[in-house]
Amino acid sequence: MAVISSDSMAGRSILGLARQLSEFVYVCAIYLGIAVLITVVLGATVPSLREQARQVHEALLVALRPDQRLNQIWFASYGADGYGWATSSGKAADLLDGGELPPEDAKAESHAESATRSSTAPQLSFSKALKLSVQGRHVEGITAAQAEALRSYLARKFKIAHSVAGALVNTVFVVAREKALDPQLVLAVIAIESRYNPYAESHVGAQGLMQVMTKVHKDKFEVFSDGPIAALNPIANIRVGTQILYDCIKRRKSIEGGLACYVGATGPSDGGYGAKVKAEWRRIALASGIPVGR
């Protein structure tokens, strides 16, 4: 009986070891399968991830070191180009410096004279506007205190650089006056449309400071050598947006109707858009001390 009991215990031990070994092999097989699956998945996805990383890297290089084709847009936006504001006659004014335009701008100007501006309209460079803003200079027709109050209000409320606020104010005043519009109305439209983000884009494709629909107004960007992508340039966006606002007001015979047209309202209601713009218009005028409609 002792021998049988010993053999039985030995058999149980062997069975236990065999069971543990089989469980170990089973677990190893599972992990090996998972490893193979992960390897296959990574093999399929890593190349695409590498391609995406390469594209992001190239985009960063373009943004940080623009090539010649993009210099006008990106350098103008960040104030890195070296040319100034010039009238077509080349005569210097308070904020308008004489000098030749770069070839691409000269080409755009030759087309633009008959389309969106008069032959004596100033050609604007955002870099120049930015430099003049840093120097504390402002457009004619308003006092230094009014200009400072206006740029301080915009910089504080919309969290943009003080110098950029001044450059945008100078730009809007020049462009809006070309169309006999109240510059502060245009500033209010920018506030409601983009909150002064020049790279804003809506879900329907409206872009830039004044949220211009480039697909709808593609023809208005033909005067710019870079076409619709110029909507991301503050100067181009303000010019086209102001032109659209002017056309809307002229068509609807009133500012209220023009604002409804600008936002795309076809019925009697504009969803409160006009009221928002007019309220901001009054706040801007109150902050600057410049009367509404001046």
Coordinates of C-alpha atoms in Angstrom, one line a residue:
M1 CA 0.0 0.0 0.0
A2 CA 2.9 2.4 0.8
V3 CA 4.4 1.8 -2.7
I4 CA 1.0 2.4 -4.4
S5 CA 0.5 5.6 -2.4
S6 CA 4.0 6.8 -3.4
D7 CA 3.4 6.1 -7.0
S8 CA 0.1 7.9 -6.9
M9 CA 1.7 11.0 -5.4
A10 CA 4.4 10.9 -8.0
G11 CA 1.8 10.7 -10.7
R12 CA -0.1 13.6 -9.3
S13 CA 3.0 15.7 -9.1
I14 CA 3.8 14.9 -12.8
L15 CA 0.3 15.8 -13.8
G16 CA 0.5 19.0 -11.8
L17 CA 3.8 19.9 -13.5
A18 CA 2.3 19.1 -16.9
R19 CA -0.7 21.2 -16.2
Q20 CA 1.4 24.2 -15.1
L21 CA 3.7 23.7 -18.1
S22 CA 0.7 23.7 -20.5
E23 CA -0.7 26.8 -18.8
F24 CA 2.7 28.5 -19.2
V25 CA 2.8 27.6 -22.8
Y26 CA -0.7 28.8 -23.3
V27 CA 0.0 32.2 -21.7
C28 CA 3.2 32.5 -23.8
A29 CA 1.2 31.8 -26.9
I30 CA -1.3 34.5 -26.0
Y31 CA 1.4 37.1 -25.4
L32 CA 3.2 36.0 -28.5
G33 CA 0.0 36.5 -30.5
I34 CA -0.5 39.9 -29.0
A35 CA 3.1 40.8 -29.9
V36 CA 2.6 39.7 -33.5
L37 CA -0.6 41.7 -33.7
I38 CA 1.0 44.8 -32.3
T39 CA 3.9 44.3 -34.8
V40 CA 1.5 44.1 -37.7
V41 CA -0.5 47.1 -36.6
L42 CA 2.6 49.2 -36.1
G43 CA 4.0 48.1 -39.4
A44 CA 0.9 49.4 -41.1
T45 CA 0.6 52.6 -39.2
V46 CA 4.1 53.8 -38.5
P47 CA 4.8 54.8 -42.2
S48 CA 1.7 57.0 -42.2
L49 CA 2.7 58.5 -38.8
R50 CA 6.1 59.2 -40.2
E51 CA 4.5 60.8 -43.3
Q52 CA 2.3 63.0 -41.0
A53 CA 5.3 63.9 -38.9
R54 CA 7.2 64.9 -42.1
Q55 CA 4.3 67.0 -43.3
V56 CA 4.0 68.8 -39.9
H57 CA 7.8 69.4 -40.0
E58 CA 7.6 70.8 -43.5
A59 CA 4.7 73.1 -42.5
L60 CA 6.7 74.4 -39.5
L61 CA 9.6 75.1 -41.7
V62 CA 7.4 77.0 -44.1
A63 CA 5.9 79.0 -41.2
L64 CA 9.2 79.8 -39.6
R65 CA 11.2 80.3 -42.8
P66 CA 8.8 81.4 -45.6
D67 CA 10.1 80.9 -49.1
Q68 CA 9.9 83.7 -51.7
R69 CA 6.4 82.9 -52.8
L70 CA 5.0 83.2 -49.3
N71 CA 7.1 86.2 -48.1
Q72 CA 4.3 88.7 -49.0
I73 CA 1.7 87.0 -46.8
W74 CA 3.7 85.8 -43.8
F75 CA 6.3 88.6 -43.7
A76 CA 3.6 91.2 -44.1
S77 CA 1.5 89.7 -41.3
Y78 CA 4.4 89.6 -38.9
G79 CA 6.0 92.8 -40.0
A80 CA 9.2 91.3 -41.5
D81 CA 9.1 92.9 -45.0
G82 CA 10.9 96.0 -45.7
Y83 CA 8.6 98.1 -47.8
G84 CA 6.3 100.9 -46.8
W85 CA 3.0 102.5 -47.5
A86 CA 3.1 104.4 -50.8
T87 CA 0.7 106.3 -52.9
S88 CA 0.5 105.6 -56.6
S89 CA 2.1 109.0 -57.2
G90 CA 4.9 108.2 -54.8
K91 CA 4.3 111.4 -52.8
A92 CA 5.0 111.1 -49.1
A93 CA 2.3 111.9 -46.5
D94 CA 2.1 111.7 -42.7
L95 CA 1.8 107.9 -42.6
L96 CA 2.5 107.2 -46.3
D97 CA 6.1 106.8 -47.4
G98 CA 7.0 107.1 -51.0
G99 CA 8.9 104.4 -52.8
E100 CA 8.5 101.6 -55.3
L101 CA 6.3 98.6 -54.5
P102 CA 7.8 95.1 -54.9
P103 CA 7.0 93.6 -58.3
E104 CA 4.2 91.4 -57.0
D105 CA 2.5 94.3 -55.2
A106 CA 3.0 96.5 -58.3
K107 CA 1.2 93.9 -60.4
A108 CA -1.6 93.6 -57.9
E109 CA -1.9 97.4 -57.8
S110 CA -2.2 97.7 -61.6
H111 CA -5.3 95.5 -61.5
A112 CA -6.7 96.9 -58.3
E113 CA -6.8 100.6 -59.4
S114 CA -9.9 100.0 -61.6
A115 CA -11.5 97.4 -59.3
T116 CA -11.3 98.1 -55.6
R117 CA -9.6 101.5 -55.1
S118 CA -9.0 104.8 -56.7
S119 CA -5.8 105.8 -58.5
T120 CA -4.7 107.9 -55.5
A121 CA -5.5 105.3 -52.8
P122 CA -2.6 104.4 -50.5
Q123 CA -1.1 101.0 -50.9
L124 CA -0.6 99.5 -47.4
S125 CA 2.0 97.3 -45.9
F126 CA 1.2 95.8 -42.6
S127 CA 4.8 95.7 -41.6
K128 CA 5.0 99.5 -42.1
A129 CA 1.8 99.9 -40.2
L130 CA 3.3 97.8 -37.4
K131 CA 6.5 99.8 -37.3
L132 CA 4.7 103.1 -37.3
S133 CA 2.5 101.8 -34.5
V134 CA 5.6 100.9 -32.4
Q135 CA 6.7 104.5 -33.0
G136 CA 3.4 105.7 -31.6
R137 CA 2.3 107.3 -34.9
H138 CA -1.3 107.4 -36.0
V139 CA -3.5 108.4 -38.9
E140 CA -4.6 111.9 -39.5
G141 CA -7.9 113.2 -38.3
I142 CA -7.8 111.9 -34.7
T143 CA -5.7 113.0 -31.8
A144 CA -2.9 111.1 -30.2
A145 CA -5.1 110.6 -27.1
Q146 CA -7.9 109.1 -29.1
A147 CA -5.6 106.8 -31.0
E148 CA -4.0 105.6 -27.8
A149 CA -7.4 105.1 -26.1
L150 CA -8.6 103.1 -29.1
R151 CA -5.6 100.8 -29.4
S152 CA -5.5 100.3 -25.6
Y153 CA -9.2 99.3 -25.6
L154 CA -8.8 96.8 -28.4
A155 CA -5.5 95.4 -27.0
R156 CA -7.0 94.9 -23.6
K157 CA -10.4 93.5 -24.6
F158 CA -9.2 91.1 -27.4
K159 CA -5.8 90.3 -25.8
I160 CA -3.7 91.3 -28.8
A161 CA -0.4 93.1 -28.8
H162 CA -0.6 96.8 -28.2
S163 CA 1.5 97.5 -31.4
V164 CA -0.7 95.2 -33.5
A165 CA -3.8 96.9 -32.2
G166 CA -2.4 100.3 -33.3
A167 CA -1.4 98.9 -36.7
L168 CA -4.9 97.5 -37.3
V169 CA -6.5 100.8 -36.2
N170 CA -4.3 102.7 -38.6
T171 CA -5.0 100.3 -41.4
V172 CA -8.8 100.3 -40.9
F173 CA -8.9 104.1 -40.7
V174 CA -7.2 104.4 -44.0
V175 CA -9.2 101.7 -45.8
A176 CA -12.6 102.6 -44.4
R177 CA -12.1 106.3 -45.3
E178 CA -11.5 105.3 -48.9
K179 CA -15.1 104.0 -48.9
A180 CA -16.5 106.8 -46.8
L181 CA -17.3 104.4 -44.0
D182 CA -16.9 105.0 -40.3
P183 CA -13.7 103.2 -39.4
Q184 CA -15.0 102.4 -36.0
L185 CA -17.9 100.5 -37.7
V186 CA -15.3 98.3 -39.5
L187 CA -13.5 97.8 -36.2
A188 CA -16.7 96.7 -34.6
V189 CA -17.4 94.2 -37.4
I190 CA -13.9 92.7 -36.9
A191 CA -14.6 92.5 -33.2
I192 CA -17.8 90.5 -33.7
E193 CA -16.5 88.4 -36.6
S194 CA -13.1 87.2 -35.4
R195 CA -12.3 88.9 -32.1
Y196 CA -9.2 90.2 -33.9
N197 CA -7.8 86.8 -34.8
P198 CA -6.4 87.2 -38.4
Y199 CA -6.2 83.4 -38.8
A200 CA -9.8 82.6 -37.6
E201 CA -11.8 80.3 -39.8
S202 CA -15.5 79.4 -39.4
H203 CA -17.1 76.0 -40.0
V204 CA -18.4 77.3 -43.4
G205 CA -15.0 78.5 -44.5
A206 CA -15.1 82.2 -43.7
Q207 CA -11.6 83.4 -43.0
G208 CA -9.5 86.1 -41.4
L209 CA -10.3 89.3 -39.5
M210 CA -13.6 90.1 -41.2
Q211 CA -14.5 86.4 -41.9
V212 CA -14.6 86.8 -45.7
M213 CA -16.1 83.8 -47.6
T214 CA -13.2 83.3 -50.0
K215 CA -15.2 80.9 -52.2
V216 CA -18.0 83.4 -52.6
H217 CA -15.7 86.4 -53.1
K218 CA -12.9 84.7 -54.9
D219 CA -12.9 87.4 -57.6
K220 CA -12.1 90.1 -55.1
F221 CA -8.8 88.4 -54.3
E222 CA -7.7 88.3 -58.0
V223 CA -5.9 91.6 -57.4
F224 CA -3.6 89.9 -55.0
S225 CA -0.9 87.7 -56.4
D226 CA -1.5 84.9 -53.9
G227 CA -5.3 84.8 -54.6
P228 CA -7.7 83.6 -51.9
I229 CA -4.9 82.7 -49.5
A230 CA -4.4 86.4 -49.1
A231 CA -7.5 86.4 -46.9
L232 CA -5.1 85.5 -44.1
N233 CA -3.2 88.7 -44.7
P234 CA -4.6 91.5 -42.4
I235 CA -4.3 94.1 -45.1
A236 CA -6.0 92.1 -47.9
N237 CA -8.7 90.8 -45.5
I238 CA -9.6 94.3 -44.3
R239 CA -9.6 95.6 -47.9
V240 CA -11.9 92.9 -49.2
G241 CA -14.1 92.8 -46.1
T242 CA -14.5 96.6 -46.2
Q243 CA -15.4 96.5 -49.9
I244 CA -18.0 93.8 -49.2
L245 CA -19.5 95.8 -46.3
Y246 CA -19.6 99.0 -48.5
D247 CA -21.4 97.1 -51.3
C248 CA -23.9 95.6 -48.8
I249 CA -24.7 99.1 -47.3
K250 CA -25.0 100.6 -50.7
R251 CA -27.3 97.8 -51.8
R252 CA -29.6 97.8 -48.8
K253 CA -29.6 101.6 -48.4
S254 CA -28.8 101.5 -44.6
I255 CA -26.2 100.4 -42.1
E256 CA -28.7 98.0 -40.5
G257 CA -29.5 96.5 -43.8
G258 CA -25.9 96.4 -44.9
L259 CA -24.9 94.5 -41.7
A260 CA -27.7 92.0 -42.3
C261 CA -26.5 91.5 -45.9
Y262 CA -22.9 91.2 -44.6
V263 CA -23.8 88.3 -42.3
G264 CA -25.8 86.6 -45.1
A265 CA -29.3 87.2 -43.7
T266 CA -31.9 87.1 -46.5
G267 CA -35.0 87.5 -44.3
P268 CA -36.2 90.2 -42.0
S269 CA -34.1 88.9 -39.1
D270 CA -30.3 88.8 -38.9
G271 CA -30.2 86.8 -35.7
G272 CA -29.1 89.8 -33.6
Y273 CA -25.9 90.3 -35.6
G274 CA -26.6 93.9 -36.4
A275 CA -27.4 94.7 -32.8
K276 CA -24.1 93.1 -31.6
V277 CA -22.1 95.1 -34.1
K278 CA -23.8 98.4 -33.3
A279 CA -23.4 97.8 -29.6
E280 CA -19.6 97.1 -30.0
W281 CA -19.5 100.2 -32.3
R282 CA -20.8 102.3 -29.5
R283 CA -18.4 100.8 -27.0
I284 CA -15.5 101.5 -29.3
A285 CA -16.6 105.1 -29.8
L286 CA -17.1 105.6 -26.1
A287 CA -13.6 104.2 -25.3
S288 CA -11.9 106.3 -28.0
G289 CA -13.8 109.5 -27.6
I290 CA -14.4 109.6 -31.3
P291 CA -18.1 110.2 -32.2
V292 CA -20.0 107.5 -34.0
G293 CA -20.3 108.2 -37.7
R294 CA -17.3 110.6 -37.9

